[in-house]
Coordinates of C-alpha atoms and ligand atoms in Angstrom, one line a residue:
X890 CA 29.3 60.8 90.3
X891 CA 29.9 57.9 88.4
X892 CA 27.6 56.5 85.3
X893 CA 28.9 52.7 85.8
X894 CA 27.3 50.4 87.5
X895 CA 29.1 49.8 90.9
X896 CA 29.4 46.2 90.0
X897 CA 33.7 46.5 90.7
X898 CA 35.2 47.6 94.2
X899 CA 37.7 49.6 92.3
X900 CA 40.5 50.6 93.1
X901 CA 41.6 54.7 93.4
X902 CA 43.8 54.4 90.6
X903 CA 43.6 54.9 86.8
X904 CA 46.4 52.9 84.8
X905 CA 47.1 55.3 81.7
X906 CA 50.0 53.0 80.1
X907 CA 51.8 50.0 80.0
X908 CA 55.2 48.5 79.2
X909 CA 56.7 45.0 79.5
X910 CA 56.2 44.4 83.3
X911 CA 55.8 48.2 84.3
X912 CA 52.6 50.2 84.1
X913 CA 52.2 54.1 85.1
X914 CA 49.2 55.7 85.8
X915 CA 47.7 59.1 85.4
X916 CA 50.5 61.1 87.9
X917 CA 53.1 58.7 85.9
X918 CA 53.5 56.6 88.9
X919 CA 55.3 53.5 88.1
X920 CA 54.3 50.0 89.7
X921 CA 55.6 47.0 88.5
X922 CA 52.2 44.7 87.5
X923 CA 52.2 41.3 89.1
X924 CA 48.9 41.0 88.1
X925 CA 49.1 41.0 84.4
X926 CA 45.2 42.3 84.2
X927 CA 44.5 39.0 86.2
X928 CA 46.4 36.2 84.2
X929 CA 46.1 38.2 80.7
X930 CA 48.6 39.7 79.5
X931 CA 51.3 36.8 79.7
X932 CA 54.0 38.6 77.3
X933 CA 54.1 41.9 78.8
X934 CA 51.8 45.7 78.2
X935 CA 52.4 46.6 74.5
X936 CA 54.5 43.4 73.2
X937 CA 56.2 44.7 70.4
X938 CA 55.4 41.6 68.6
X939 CA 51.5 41.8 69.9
X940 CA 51.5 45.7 68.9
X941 CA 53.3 44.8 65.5
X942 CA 50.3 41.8 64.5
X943 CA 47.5 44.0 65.7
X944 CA 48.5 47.1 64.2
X945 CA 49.1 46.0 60.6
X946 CA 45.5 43.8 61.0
X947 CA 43.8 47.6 62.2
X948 CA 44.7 48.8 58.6
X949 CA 43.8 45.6 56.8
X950 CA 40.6 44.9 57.7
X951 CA 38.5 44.8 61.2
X952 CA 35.5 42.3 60.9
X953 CA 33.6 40.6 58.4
X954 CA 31.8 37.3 60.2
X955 CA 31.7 34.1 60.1
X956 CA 30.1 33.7 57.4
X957 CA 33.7 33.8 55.7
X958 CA 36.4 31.3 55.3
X959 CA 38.9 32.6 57.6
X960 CA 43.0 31.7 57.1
X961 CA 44.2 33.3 60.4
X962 CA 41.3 31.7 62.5
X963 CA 42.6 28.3 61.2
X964 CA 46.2 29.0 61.9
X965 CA 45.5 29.9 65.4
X966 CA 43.3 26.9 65.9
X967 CA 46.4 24.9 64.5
X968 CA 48.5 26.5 66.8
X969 CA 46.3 25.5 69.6
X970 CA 45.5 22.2 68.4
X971 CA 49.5 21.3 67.9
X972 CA 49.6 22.6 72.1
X973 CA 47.2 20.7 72.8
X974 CA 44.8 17.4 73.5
X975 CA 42.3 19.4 70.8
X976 CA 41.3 18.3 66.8
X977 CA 38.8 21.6 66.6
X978 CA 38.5 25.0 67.9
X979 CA 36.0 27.3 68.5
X980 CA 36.3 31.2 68.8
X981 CA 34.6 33.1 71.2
X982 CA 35.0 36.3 73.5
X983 CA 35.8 35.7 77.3
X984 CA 36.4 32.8 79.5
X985 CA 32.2 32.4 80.1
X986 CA 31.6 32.3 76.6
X987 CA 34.1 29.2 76.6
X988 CA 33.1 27.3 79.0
X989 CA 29.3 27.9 78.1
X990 CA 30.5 26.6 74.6
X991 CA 32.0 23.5 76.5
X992 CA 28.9 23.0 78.7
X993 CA 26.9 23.0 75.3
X994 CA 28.9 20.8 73.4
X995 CA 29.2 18.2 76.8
X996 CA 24.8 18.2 76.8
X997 CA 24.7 17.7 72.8
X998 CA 27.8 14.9 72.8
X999 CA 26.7 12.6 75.5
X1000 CA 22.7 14.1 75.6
X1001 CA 22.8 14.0 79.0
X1002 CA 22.8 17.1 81.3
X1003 CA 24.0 16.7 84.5
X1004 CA 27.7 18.7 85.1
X1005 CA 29.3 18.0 88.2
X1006 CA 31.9 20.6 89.2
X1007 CA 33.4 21.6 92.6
X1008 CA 33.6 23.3 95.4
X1009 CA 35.7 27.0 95.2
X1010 CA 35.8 26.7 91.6
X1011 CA 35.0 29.8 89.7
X1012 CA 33.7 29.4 85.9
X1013 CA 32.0 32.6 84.8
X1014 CA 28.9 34.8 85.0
X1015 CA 26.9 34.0 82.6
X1016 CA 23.7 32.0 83.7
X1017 CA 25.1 29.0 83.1
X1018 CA 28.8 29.5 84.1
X1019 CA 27.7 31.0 87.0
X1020 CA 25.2 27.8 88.1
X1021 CA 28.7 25.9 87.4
X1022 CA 30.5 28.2 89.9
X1023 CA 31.1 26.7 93.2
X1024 CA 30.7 29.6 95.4
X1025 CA 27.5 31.0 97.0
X1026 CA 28.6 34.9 96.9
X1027 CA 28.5 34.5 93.2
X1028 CA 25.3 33.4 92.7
X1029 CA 23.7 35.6 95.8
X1030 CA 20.9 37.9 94.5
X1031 CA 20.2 35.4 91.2
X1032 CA 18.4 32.9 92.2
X1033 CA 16.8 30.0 91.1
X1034 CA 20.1 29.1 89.7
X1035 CA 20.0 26.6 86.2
X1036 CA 19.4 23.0 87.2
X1037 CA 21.6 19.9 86.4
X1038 CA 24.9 21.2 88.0
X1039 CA 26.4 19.5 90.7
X1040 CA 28.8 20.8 93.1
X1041 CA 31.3 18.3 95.2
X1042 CA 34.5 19.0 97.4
X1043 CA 37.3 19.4 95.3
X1044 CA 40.2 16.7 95.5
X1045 CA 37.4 14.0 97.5
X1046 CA 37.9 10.8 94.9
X1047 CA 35.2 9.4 97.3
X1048 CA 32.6 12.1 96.9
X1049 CA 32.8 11.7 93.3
X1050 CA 32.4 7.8 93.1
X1051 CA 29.7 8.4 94.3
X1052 CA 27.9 10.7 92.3
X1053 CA 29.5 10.2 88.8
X1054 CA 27.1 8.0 87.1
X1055 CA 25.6 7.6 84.0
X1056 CA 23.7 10.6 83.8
X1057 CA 26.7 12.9 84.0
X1058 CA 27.1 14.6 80.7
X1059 CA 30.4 16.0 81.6
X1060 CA 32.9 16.9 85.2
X1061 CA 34.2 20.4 84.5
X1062 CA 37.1 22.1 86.9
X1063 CA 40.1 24.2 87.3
X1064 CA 43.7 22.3 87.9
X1065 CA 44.2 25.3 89.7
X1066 CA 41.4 27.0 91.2
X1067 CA 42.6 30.9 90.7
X1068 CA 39.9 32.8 92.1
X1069 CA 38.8 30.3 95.2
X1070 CA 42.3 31.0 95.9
X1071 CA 45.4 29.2 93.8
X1072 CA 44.1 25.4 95.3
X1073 CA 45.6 23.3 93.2
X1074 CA 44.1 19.9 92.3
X1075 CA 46.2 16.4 93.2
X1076 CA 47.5 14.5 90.8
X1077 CA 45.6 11.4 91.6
X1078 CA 42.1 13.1 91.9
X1079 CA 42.4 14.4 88.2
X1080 CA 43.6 11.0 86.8
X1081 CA 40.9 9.7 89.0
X1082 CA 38.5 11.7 87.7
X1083 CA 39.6 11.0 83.9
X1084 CA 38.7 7.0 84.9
X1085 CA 35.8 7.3 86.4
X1086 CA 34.8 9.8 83.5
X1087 CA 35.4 7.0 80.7
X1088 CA 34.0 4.4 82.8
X1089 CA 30.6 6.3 83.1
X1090 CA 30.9 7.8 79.1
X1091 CA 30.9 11.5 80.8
X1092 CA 33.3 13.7 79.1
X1093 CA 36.5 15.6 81.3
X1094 CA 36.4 19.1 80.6
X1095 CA 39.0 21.6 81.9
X1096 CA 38.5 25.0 82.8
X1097 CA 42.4 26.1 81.5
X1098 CA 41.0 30.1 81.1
X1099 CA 43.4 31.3 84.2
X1100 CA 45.7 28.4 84.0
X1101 CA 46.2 28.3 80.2
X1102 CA 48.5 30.1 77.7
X1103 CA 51.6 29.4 79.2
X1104 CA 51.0 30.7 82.7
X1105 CA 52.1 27.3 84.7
X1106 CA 54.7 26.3 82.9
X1107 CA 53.0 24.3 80.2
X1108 CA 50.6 25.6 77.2
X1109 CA 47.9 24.4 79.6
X1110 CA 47.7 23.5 83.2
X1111 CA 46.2 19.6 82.6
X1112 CA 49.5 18.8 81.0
X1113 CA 51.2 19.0 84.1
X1114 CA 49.0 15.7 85.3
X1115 CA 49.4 13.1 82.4
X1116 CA 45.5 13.5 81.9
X1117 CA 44.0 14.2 78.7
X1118 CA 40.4 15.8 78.9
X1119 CA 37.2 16.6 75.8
X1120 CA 37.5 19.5 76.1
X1121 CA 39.6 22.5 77.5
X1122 CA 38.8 26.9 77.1
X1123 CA 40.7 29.1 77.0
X1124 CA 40.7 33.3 77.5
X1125 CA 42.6 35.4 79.7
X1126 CA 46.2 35.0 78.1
X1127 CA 45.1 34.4 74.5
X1128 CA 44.8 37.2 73.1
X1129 CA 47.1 39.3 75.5
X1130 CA 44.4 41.7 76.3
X1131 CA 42.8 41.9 73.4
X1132 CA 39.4 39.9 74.2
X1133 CA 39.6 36.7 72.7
X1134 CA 38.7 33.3 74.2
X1135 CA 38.7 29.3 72.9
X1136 CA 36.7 26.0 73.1
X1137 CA 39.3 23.2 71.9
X1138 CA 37.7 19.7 71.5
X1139 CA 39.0 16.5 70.8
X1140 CA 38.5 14.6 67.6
X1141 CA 35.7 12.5 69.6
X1142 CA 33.9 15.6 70.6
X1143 CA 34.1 17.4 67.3
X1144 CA 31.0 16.1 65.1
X1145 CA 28.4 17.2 67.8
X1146 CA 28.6 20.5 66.9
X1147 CA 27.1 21.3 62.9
X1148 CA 26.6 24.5 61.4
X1149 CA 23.4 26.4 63.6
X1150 CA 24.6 24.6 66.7
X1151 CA 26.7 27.4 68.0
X1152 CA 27.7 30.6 67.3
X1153 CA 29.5 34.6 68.0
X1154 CA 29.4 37.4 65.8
X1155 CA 32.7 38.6 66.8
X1156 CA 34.2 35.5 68.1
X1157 CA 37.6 35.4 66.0
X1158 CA 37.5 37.9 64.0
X1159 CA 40.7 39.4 62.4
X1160 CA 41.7 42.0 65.1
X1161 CA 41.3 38.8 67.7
X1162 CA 43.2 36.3 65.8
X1163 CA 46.4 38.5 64.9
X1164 CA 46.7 39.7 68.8
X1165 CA 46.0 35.3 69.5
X1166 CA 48.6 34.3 66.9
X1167 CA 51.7 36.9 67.9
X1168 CA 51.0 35.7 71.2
X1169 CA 51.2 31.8 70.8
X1170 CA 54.0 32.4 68.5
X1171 CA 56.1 33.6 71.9
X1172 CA 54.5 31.4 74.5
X1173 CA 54.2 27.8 72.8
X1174 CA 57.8 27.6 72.7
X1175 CA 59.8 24.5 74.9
X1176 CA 62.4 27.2 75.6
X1177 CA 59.8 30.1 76.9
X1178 CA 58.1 27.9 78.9
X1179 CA 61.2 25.9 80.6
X1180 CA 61.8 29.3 81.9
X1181 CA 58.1 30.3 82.9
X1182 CA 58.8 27.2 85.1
X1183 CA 61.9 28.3 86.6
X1184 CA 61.3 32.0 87.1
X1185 CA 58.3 30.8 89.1
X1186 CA 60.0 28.6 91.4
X1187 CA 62.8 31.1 91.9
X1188 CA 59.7 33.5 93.2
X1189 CA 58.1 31.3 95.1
X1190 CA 60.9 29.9 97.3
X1191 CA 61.9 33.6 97.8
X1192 CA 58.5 34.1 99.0
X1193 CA 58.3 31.4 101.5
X1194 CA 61.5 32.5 102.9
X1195 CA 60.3 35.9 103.2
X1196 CA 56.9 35.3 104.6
X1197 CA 58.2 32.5 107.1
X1198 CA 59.0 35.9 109.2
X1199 CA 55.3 36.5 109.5
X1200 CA 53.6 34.9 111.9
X1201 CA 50.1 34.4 110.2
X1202 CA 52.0 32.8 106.7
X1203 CA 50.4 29.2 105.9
X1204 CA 52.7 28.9 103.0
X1205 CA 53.1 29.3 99.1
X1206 CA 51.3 27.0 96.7
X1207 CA 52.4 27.8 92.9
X1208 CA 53.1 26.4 89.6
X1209 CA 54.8 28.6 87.2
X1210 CA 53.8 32.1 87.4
X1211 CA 50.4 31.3 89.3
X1212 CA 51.4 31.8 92.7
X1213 CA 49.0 32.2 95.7
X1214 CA 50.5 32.7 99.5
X1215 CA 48.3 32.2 102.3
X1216 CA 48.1 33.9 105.4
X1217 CA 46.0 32.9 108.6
X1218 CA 44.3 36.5 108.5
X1219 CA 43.0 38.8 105.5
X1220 CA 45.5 39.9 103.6
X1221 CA 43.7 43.3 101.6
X1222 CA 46.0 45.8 104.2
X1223 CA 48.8 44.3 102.9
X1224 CA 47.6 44.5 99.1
X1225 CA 47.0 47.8 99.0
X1226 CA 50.3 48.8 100.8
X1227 CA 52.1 47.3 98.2
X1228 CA 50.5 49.1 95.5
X1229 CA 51.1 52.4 97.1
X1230 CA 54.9 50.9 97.1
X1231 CA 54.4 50.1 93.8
X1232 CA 53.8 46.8 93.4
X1233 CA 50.8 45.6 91.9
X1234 CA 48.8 42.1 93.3
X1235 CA 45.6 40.8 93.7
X1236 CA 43.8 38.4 96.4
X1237 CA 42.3 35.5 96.0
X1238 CA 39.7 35.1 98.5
X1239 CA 40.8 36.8 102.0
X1240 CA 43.5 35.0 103.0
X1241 CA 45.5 34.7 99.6
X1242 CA 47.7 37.3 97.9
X1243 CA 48.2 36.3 94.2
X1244 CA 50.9 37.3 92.0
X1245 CA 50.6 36.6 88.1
X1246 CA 53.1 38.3 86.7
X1247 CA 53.8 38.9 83.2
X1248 CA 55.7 35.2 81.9
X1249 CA 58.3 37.5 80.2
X1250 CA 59.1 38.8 83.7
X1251 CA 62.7 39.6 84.4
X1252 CA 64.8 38.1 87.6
X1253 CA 65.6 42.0 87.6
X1254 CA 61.9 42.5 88.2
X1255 CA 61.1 39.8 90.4
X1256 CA 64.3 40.9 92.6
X1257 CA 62.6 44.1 92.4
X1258 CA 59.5 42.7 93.4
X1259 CA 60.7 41.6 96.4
X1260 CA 62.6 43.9 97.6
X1261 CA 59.3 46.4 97.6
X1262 CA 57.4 43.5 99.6
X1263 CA 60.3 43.4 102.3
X1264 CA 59.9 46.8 103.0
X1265 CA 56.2 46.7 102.8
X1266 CA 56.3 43.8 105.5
X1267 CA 58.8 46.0 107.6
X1268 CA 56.5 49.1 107.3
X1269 CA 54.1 47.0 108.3
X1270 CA 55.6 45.4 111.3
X1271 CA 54.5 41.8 109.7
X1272 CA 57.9 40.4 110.8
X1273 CA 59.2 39.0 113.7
Ligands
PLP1475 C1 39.0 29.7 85.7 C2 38.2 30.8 85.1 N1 37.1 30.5 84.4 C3 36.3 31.4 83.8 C4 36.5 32.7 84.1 C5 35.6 33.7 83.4 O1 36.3 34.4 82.4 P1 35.7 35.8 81.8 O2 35.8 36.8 82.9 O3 36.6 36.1 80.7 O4 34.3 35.5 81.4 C6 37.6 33.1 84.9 C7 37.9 34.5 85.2 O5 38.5 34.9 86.1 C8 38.4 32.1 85.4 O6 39.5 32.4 86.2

C-alpha cells in the first residue's frame, strides 16, 4: 500500500535511468521519451555537459542563501536577459513559483489587482496560480478561489476590449497553451493584446514555463509573434530537471521589487544555477535552435500524413518540438499502447496526444518514433 498521496494517476511503470532520448526502467525496458518529463529535459537524460556542471558544483559547495552575492546567479540571469525582452531576473523553484512572482510584481508595479487570463490556460497550483488557471477541474474541491482574476476566451480580441480597462494590473497567458491541449495563440490576438495593454497601463505577462527554453524554436515562445511583454517565467526546461524556475522583467518593471518584497530560500542556489547555465549554454544557440525548428516540422508533417489514415484525426498543431495532434475521440488507449511499444507521450486534455521530445532529438529517433506509432495504429486497427 502506497504512503503518497494519490494526488497522480500514475502510470505502472518505474523509469530507473535515462540517456539522451532513451530511458529504461526497472526490467531494462527501453522506450524512447517523447515526453522529456513534460517539456523539461530539453537536452536529453544525463547531458554530459548538464552532468559535467552539476557534478563539479556537488563537490564545491551546495547552498548558502541569498543572503550572498552570487557570480553564477548573475551569469545565468545574463544569459537569460541577452535571450530575452528581460533587464532582471529572479530565481525561484517551479513554474507556480514564477508566475506567482509575476502576479506579485504586476499588483506592486501598476497597484492595481485585477489579472485577466484565459480560457484552457493552465498556470500552476498554488493558490494564486491556480485562481489564474482557466479550467474548472483544477480548482474543483478548493473553493472560494482568490478574487481579482478574470478569465476570457482565448484568441476573442473583442472579449477583451471589453474588459481590459484601467483596473487591470496585468493580462497573463500561454502562446501556447500546453496543458489545455497545444492551442496556440494568433498572431494578431497577442499583438492585440500588447496595444490594448499599453493603452490601458496594464502590463503583458507571458506564461513561457512549457514554451520556453528553446522548446518552439526560439529561447521563448513570444518571440515567434513580434510582441514584447513585462514580464515572462520560466521552469520546466531551465534547469534540465534539476528544479529551477525564473521571473525575467523588463527594465520598466524592475524597481518595484526592493529588498523584503520577495523572496526563496533555495531559489538559485549553486546546484540550480550550474544545471541552468550548462543548459542555456546548449540551447541559446542560433544554430541549436534553427534545427529545433526544423526537426519539429519534419515530425509534424510526418504525423499528419500518418494520422490522415485515421478517421477521428482533426489535425497537427505544433511549433518546434511542442506538438499536439488531435483526434475527434479520447486518445488515452492509444497513449498507453504506445508506451507498451515503447514510445513514451503524454495527452493533453482527451483528445490530444502531445509529444515533447528531447530538442537534441535525432531524425534517427524521430524515424524511430514513427515507425513504433505505425504499427501501434495498425495493432490498433486506427487506419483505414
Ligand atoms: C504553462 C505552465 N505554467 C505553469 C506550470 C506550473 O509549473 P510547475 O508544475 O513547475 O509549478 C506549468 C506546468 O505544467 C505550465 O505548463
Amino acid at each position: 500500500m502506497s504512503k503518497l498521496f494519490e494526488n497522480y494517476a500514475r502510470w505502472d511503470i518505474e523509469i530507473i535511468s535515462g540517456n539522451g532520448t532513451k530511458v529504461y526502467d526497472s526490467e531494462e525496458k527501453e522506450y524512447l521519451d517523447f515526453t522529456s518529463g513534460i517539456g523539461v529535459c530539453n537536452v536529453g537524460h544525463c547531458n554530459p555537459s548538464v552532468v559535467a556542471a552539476t557534478e563539479t558544483q556537488l563537490k564545491q559547495l551546495w547552498h548558502t542563501s541569498n543572503l550572498f552575492t552570487h557570480s553564477l546567479q548573475e551569469k545565468v540571469a545574463e544569459k537569460l536577459v541577452q535571450s530575452s525582452m528581460g533587464a532582471a531576473v529572479f530565481f525561484c523553484n517551479s513554474g507556480a513559483e514564477a508566475n506567482e512572482a509575476a502576479i506579485k510584481l504586476a499588483r506592486k508595479y501598476t497597484g492595481k489587482s485585477k489579472i485577466i487570463t484565459f480560457n484552457k490556460s493552465f498556470h500552476g497550483r498554488t493558490f494564486g496560480t491556480m485562481a489564474a488557471t482557466g479550467q474548472d477541474k483544477i480548482k474543483a474541491g478548493f473553493g472560494p478561489m482568490l478574487e481579482s482574476f478574470i478569465h476570457l476566451p482565448f484568441n476573442d480580441l473583442q472579449a477583451l476590449e471589453k474588459e481590459l480597462d484601467h483596473e487591470t494590473a496585468a493580462v497573463m497567458l500561454e502562446v501556447i497553451q500546453g496543458e489545455g491541449g497545444v492551442n496556440p495563440a494568433n498572431e494578431d490576438f497577442l499583438q492585440g493584446i500588447e496595444k490594448l495593454c499599453k493603452e490601458k497601463g496594464a502590463l503583458l505577462i507571458i506564461d513561457e514555463v512549457q514554451t520556453g527554453i528553446g522548446r518552439t524554436g526560439k529561447a521563448f515562445g513570444y518571440q515567434h509573434y513580434n510582441i514584447s511583454p513585462d514580464i515572462i517565467t520560466s521552469a520546466k526546461g531551465l534547469g534540465n530537471g534539476f528544479p529551477t524556475a525564473a521571473m525575467i522583467g523588463t527594465e520598466k518593471v524592475k524597481s518595484a521589487f526592493n529588498p523584503g518584497s520577495h523572496g526563496s530560500t533555495f531559489g538559485g542556489n549553486p546546484l540550480a544555477m550550474s544545471a541552468a547555465n550548462a543548459t542555456l549554454d546548449i540551447i541559446m544557440n542560433a544554430d541549436f535552435l534553427a534545427e529545433v525548428e526544423e526537426k519539429g516540422n519534419y515530425l509534424s508533417e510526418k504525423l499528419d500524413d500518418m494520422f490522415a489514415k485515421v478517421p477521428e484525426f482533426k489535425g497537427t498543431r505544433h511549433k518546434g518540438l511542442m506538438i499536439g495532434c488531435e483526434f475527434s475521440k479520447e486518445v488515452s488507449d492509444i497513449v498507453t499502447q504506445l508506451r507498451q511499444n515503447g514510445l513514451l507521450v503524454i495527452t493533453a486534455g482527451p483528445n490530444v496526444i502531445r509529444l515533447l521530445p528531447p530538442l537534441t532529438v535525432t531524425y534517427e529517433e524521430i524515424n524511430e518514433a514513427l515507425e513504433i506509432l505505425a504499427n501501434t495504429l495498425i495493432e490498433q486497427k486506427q487506419l483505414v
